[in-house]
XYZ file of N, CA and C in Angstrom:
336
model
N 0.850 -1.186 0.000
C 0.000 0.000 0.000
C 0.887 1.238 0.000
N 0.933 1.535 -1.312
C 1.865 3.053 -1.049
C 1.056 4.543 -1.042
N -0.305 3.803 -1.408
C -1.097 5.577 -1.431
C -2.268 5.055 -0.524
N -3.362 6.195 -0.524
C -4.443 5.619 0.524
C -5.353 5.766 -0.746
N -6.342 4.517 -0.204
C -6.988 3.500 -1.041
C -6.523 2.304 -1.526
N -4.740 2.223 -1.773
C -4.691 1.310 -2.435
C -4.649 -0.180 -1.789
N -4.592 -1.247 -2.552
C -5.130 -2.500 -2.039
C -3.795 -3.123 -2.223
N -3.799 -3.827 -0.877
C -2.432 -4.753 -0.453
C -2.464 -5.899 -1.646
N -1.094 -6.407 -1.934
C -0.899 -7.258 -2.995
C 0.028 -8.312 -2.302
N 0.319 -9.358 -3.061
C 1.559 -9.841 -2.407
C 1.116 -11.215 -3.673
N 2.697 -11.323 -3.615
C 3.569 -12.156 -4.703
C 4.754 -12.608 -4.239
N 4.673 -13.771 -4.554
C 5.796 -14.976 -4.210
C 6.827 -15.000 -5.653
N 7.775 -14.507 -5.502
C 9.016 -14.422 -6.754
C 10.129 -15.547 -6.691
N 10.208 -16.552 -7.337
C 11.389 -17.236 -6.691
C 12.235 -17.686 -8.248
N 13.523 -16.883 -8.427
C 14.339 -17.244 -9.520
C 14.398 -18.637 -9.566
N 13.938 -18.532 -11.431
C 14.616 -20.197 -11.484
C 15.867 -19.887 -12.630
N 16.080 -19.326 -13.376
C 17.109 -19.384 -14.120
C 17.617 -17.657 -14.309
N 18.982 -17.948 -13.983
C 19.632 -15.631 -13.988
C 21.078 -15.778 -14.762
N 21.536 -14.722 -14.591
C 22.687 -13.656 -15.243
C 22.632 -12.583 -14.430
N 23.544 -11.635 -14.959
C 23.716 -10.343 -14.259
C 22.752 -9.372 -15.143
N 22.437 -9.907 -15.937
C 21.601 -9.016 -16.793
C 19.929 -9.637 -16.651
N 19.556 -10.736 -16.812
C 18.183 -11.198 -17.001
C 17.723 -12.173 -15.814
N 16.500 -12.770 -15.851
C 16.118 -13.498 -15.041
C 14.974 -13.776 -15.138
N 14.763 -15.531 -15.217
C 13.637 -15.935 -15.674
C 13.213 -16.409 -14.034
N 11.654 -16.029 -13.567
C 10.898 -16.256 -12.032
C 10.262 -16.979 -12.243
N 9.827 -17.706 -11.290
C 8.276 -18.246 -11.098
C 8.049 -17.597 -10.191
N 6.528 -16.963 -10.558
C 5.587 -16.262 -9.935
C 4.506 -16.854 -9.172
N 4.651 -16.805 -8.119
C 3.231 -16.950 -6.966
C 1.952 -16.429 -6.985
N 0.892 -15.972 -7.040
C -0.022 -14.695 -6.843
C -0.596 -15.567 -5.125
N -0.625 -14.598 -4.273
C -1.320 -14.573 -3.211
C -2.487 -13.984 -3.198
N -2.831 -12.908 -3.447
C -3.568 -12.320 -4.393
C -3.827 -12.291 -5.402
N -4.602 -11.536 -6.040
C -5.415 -11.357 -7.582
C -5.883 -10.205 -7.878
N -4.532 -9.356 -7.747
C -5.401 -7.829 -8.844
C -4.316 -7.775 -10.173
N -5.490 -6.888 -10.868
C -5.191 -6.440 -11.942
C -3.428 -5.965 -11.769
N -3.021 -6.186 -13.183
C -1.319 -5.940 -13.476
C -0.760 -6.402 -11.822
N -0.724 -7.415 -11.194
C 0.207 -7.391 -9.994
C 1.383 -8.088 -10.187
N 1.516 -9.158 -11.029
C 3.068 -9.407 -11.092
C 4.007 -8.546 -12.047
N 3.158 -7.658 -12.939
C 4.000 -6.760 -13.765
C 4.035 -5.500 -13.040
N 3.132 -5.289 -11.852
C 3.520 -4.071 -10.851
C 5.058 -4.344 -9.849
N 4.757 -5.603 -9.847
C 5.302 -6.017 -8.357
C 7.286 -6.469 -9.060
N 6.798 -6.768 -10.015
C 8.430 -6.879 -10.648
C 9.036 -5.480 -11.244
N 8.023 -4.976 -11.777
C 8.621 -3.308 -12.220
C 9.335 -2.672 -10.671
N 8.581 -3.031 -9.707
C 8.723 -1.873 -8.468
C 9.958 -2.603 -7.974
N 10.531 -3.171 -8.198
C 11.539 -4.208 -7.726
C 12.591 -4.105 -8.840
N 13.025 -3.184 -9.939
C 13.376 -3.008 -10.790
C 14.427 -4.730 -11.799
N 12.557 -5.137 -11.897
C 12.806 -6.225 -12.675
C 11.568 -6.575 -13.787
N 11.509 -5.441 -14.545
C 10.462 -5.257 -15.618
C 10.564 -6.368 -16.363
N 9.082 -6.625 -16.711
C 8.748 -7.902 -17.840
C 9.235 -7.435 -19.497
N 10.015 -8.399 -19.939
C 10.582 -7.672 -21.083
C 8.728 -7.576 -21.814
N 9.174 -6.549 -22.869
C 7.662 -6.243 -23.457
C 6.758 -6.006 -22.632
N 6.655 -5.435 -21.714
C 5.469 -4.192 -21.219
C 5.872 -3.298 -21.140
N 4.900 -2.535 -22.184
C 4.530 -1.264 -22.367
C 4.313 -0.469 -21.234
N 3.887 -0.614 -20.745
C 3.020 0.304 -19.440
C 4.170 0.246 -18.267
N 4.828 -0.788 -17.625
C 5.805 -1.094 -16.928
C 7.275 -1.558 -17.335
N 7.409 -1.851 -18.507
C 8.802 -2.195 -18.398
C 9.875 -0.715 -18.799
N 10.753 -1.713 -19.452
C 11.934 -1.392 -20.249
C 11.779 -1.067 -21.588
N 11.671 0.620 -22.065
C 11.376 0.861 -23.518
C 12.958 0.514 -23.973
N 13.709 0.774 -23.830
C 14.926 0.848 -25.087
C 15.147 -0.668 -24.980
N 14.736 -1.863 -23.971
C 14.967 -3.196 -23.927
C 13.986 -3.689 -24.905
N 12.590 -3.381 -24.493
C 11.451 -3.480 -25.509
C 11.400 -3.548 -26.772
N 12.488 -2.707 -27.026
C 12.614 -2.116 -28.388
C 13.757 -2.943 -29.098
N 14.764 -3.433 -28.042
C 15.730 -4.325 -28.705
C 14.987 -5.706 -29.065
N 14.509 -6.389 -27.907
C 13.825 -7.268 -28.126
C 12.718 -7.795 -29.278
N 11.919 -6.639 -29.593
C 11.049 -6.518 -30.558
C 11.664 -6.871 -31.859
N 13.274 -5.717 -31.878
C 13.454 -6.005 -33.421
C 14.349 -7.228 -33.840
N 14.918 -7.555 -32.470
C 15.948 -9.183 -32.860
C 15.174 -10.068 -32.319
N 14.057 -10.341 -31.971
C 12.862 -11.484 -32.396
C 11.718 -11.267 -32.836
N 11.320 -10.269 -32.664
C 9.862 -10.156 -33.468
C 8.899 -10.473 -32.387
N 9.035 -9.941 -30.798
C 8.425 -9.989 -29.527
C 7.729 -8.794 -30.033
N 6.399 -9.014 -29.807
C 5.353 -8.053 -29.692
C 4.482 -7.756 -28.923
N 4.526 -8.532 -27.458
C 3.830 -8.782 -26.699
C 4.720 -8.917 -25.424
N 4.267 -9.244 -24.099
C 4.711 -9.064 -22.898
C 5.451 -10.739 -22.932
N 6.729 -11.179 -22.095
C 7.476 -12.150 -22.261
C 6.671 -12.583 -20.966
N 5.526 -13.006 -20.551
C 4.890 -13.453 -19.448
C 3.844 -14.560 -19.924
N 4.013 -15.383 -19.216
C 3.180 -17.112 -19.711
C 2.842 -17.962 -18.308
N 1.402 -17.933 -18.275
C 1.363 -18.335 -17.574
C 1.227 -20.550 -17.608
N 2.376 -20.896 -16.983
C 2.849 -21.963 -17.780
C 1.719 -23.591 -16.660
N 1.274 -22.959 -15.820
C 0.370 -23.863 -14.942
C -0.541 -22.432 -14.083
N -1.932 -23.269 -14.060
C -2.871 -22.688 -13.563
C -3.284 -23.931 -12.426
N -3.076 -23.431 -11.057
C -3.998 -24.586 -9.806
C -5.196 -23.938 -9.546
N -5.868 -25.186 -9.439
C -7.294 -24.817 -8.463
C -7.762 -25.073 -7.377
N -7.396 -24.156 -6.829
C -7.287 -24.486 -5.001
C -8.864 -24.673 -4.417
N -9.524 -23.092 -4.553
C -10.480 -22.945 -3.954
C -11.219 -22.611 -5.080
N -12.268 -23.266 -5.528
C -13.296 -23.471 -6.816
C -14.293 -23.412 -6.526
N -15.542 -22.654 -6.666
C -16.822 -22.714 -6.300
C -17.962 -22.255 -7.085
N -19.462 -22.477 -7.297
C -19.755 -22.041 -8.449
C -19.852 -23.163 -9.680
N -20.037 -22.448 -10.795
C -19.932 -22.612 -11.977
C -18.665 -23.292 -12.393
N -17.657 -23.159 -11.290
C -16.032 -23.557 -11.664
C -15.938 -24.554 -10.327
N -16.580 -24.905 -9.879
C -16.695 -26.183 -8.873
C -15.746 -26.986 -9.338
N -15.993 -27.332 -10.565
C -15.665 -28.806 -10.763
C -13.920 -29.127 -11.549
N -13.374 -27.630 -11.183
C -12.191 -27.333 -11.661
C -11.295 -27.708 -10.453
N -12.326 -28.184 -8.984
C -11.171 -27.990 -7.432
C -10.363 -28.738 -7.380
N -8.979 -28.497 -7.154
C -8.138 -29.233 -6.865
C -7.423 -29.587 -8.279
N -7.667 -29.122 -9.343
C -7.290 -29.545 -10.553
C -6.174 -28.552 -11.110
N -5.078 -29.369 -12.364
C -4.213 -28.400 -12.564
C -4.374 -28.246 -14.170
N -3.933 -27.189 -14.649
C -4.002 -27.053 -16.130
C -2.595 -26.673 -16.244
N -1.895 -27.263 -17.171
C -0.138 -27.201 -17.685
C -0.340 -26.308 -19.419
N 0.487 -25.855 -19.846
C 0.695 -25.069 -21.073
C 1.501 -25.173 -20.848
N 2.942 -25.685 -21.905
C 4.271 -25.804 -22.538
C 4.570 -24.193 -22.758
N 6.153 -23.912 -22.718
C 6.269 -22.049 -23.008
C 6.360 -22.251 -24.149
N 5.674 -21.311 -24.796
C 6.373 -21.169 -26.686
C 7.228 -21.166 -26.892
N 7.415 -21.725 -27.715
C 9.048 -21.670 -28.682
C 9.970 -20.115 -28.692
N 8.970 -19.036 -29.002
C 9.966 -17.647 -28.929
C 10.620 -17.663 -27.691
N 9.394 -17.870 -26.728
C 9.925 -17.522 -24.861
C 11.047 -18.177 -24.996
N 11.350 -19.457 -25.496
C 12.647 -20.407 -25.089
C 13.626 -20.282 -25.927
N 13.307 -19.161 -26.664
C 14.158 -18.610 -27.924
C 15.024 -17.633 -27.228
N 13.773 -16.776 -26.956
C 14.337 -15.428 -26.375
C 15.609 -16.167 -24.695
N 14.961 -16.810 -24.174
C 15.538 -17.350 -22.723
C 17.000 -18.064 -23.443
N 17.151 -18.721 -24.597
C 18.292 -19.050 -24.734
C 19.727 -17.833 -24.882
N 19.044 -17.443 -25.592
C 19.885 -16.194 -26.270
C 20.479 -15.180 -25.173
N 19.218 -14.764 -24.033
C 19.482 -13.538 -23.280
C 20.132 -14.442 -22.004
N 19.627 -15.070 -21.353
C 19.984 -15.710 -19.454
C 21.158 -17.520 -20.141
């Protein structure tokens, strides 16, 4: 909370692969607001390559033109379902996996 009104966040960051220059995380959410792991890594001066709104323009800009990144380097690579209720009941306890794209592991070879 750095202003009044705003709503407490919290995120679990834990490096899995670095350099002195890059670093690929796995991200926690403890919460669930809007932009919080691209708030919570910008404020920590560890911007998501490709965001606009929070990152790194002159990185952005490298990135863009030596791969053809047009979008934010963020994937969410497993979704759990802890607490499910509702219409999404029948999701509890269940996990959904997505493989990273090929660019992400493009870009991750090249830069970290």
């Amino acid at each position: 909370k750095d202003y009044p009104g705003a709503l407490t966040m919290e995120t679990i960051v834990k490096p899995v692969k670095y350099n002195n220059d890059y670093s690929k995380v796995e991200v926690t959410l403890v919460t669930g607001r809007m932009h919080q792991i691209r708030v919570h890594l910008s404020s920590i001066d560890h911007p998501i390559i490709g965001d606009r709104k929070y990152g790194d323009f002159e990185l952005n800009k490298f990135v863009k033109k030596e791969f053809g990144l047009n979008h934010q380097l963020l994937h969410a690579y497993k979704i759990r379902f802890v607490k499910s209720f509702g219409i999404l009941a029948y999701l509890q306890d269940k996990e959904i996996v997505c493989p990273v794209p090929k660019l992400f592991e493009k870009i991750e070879n090249r830069l970290i």
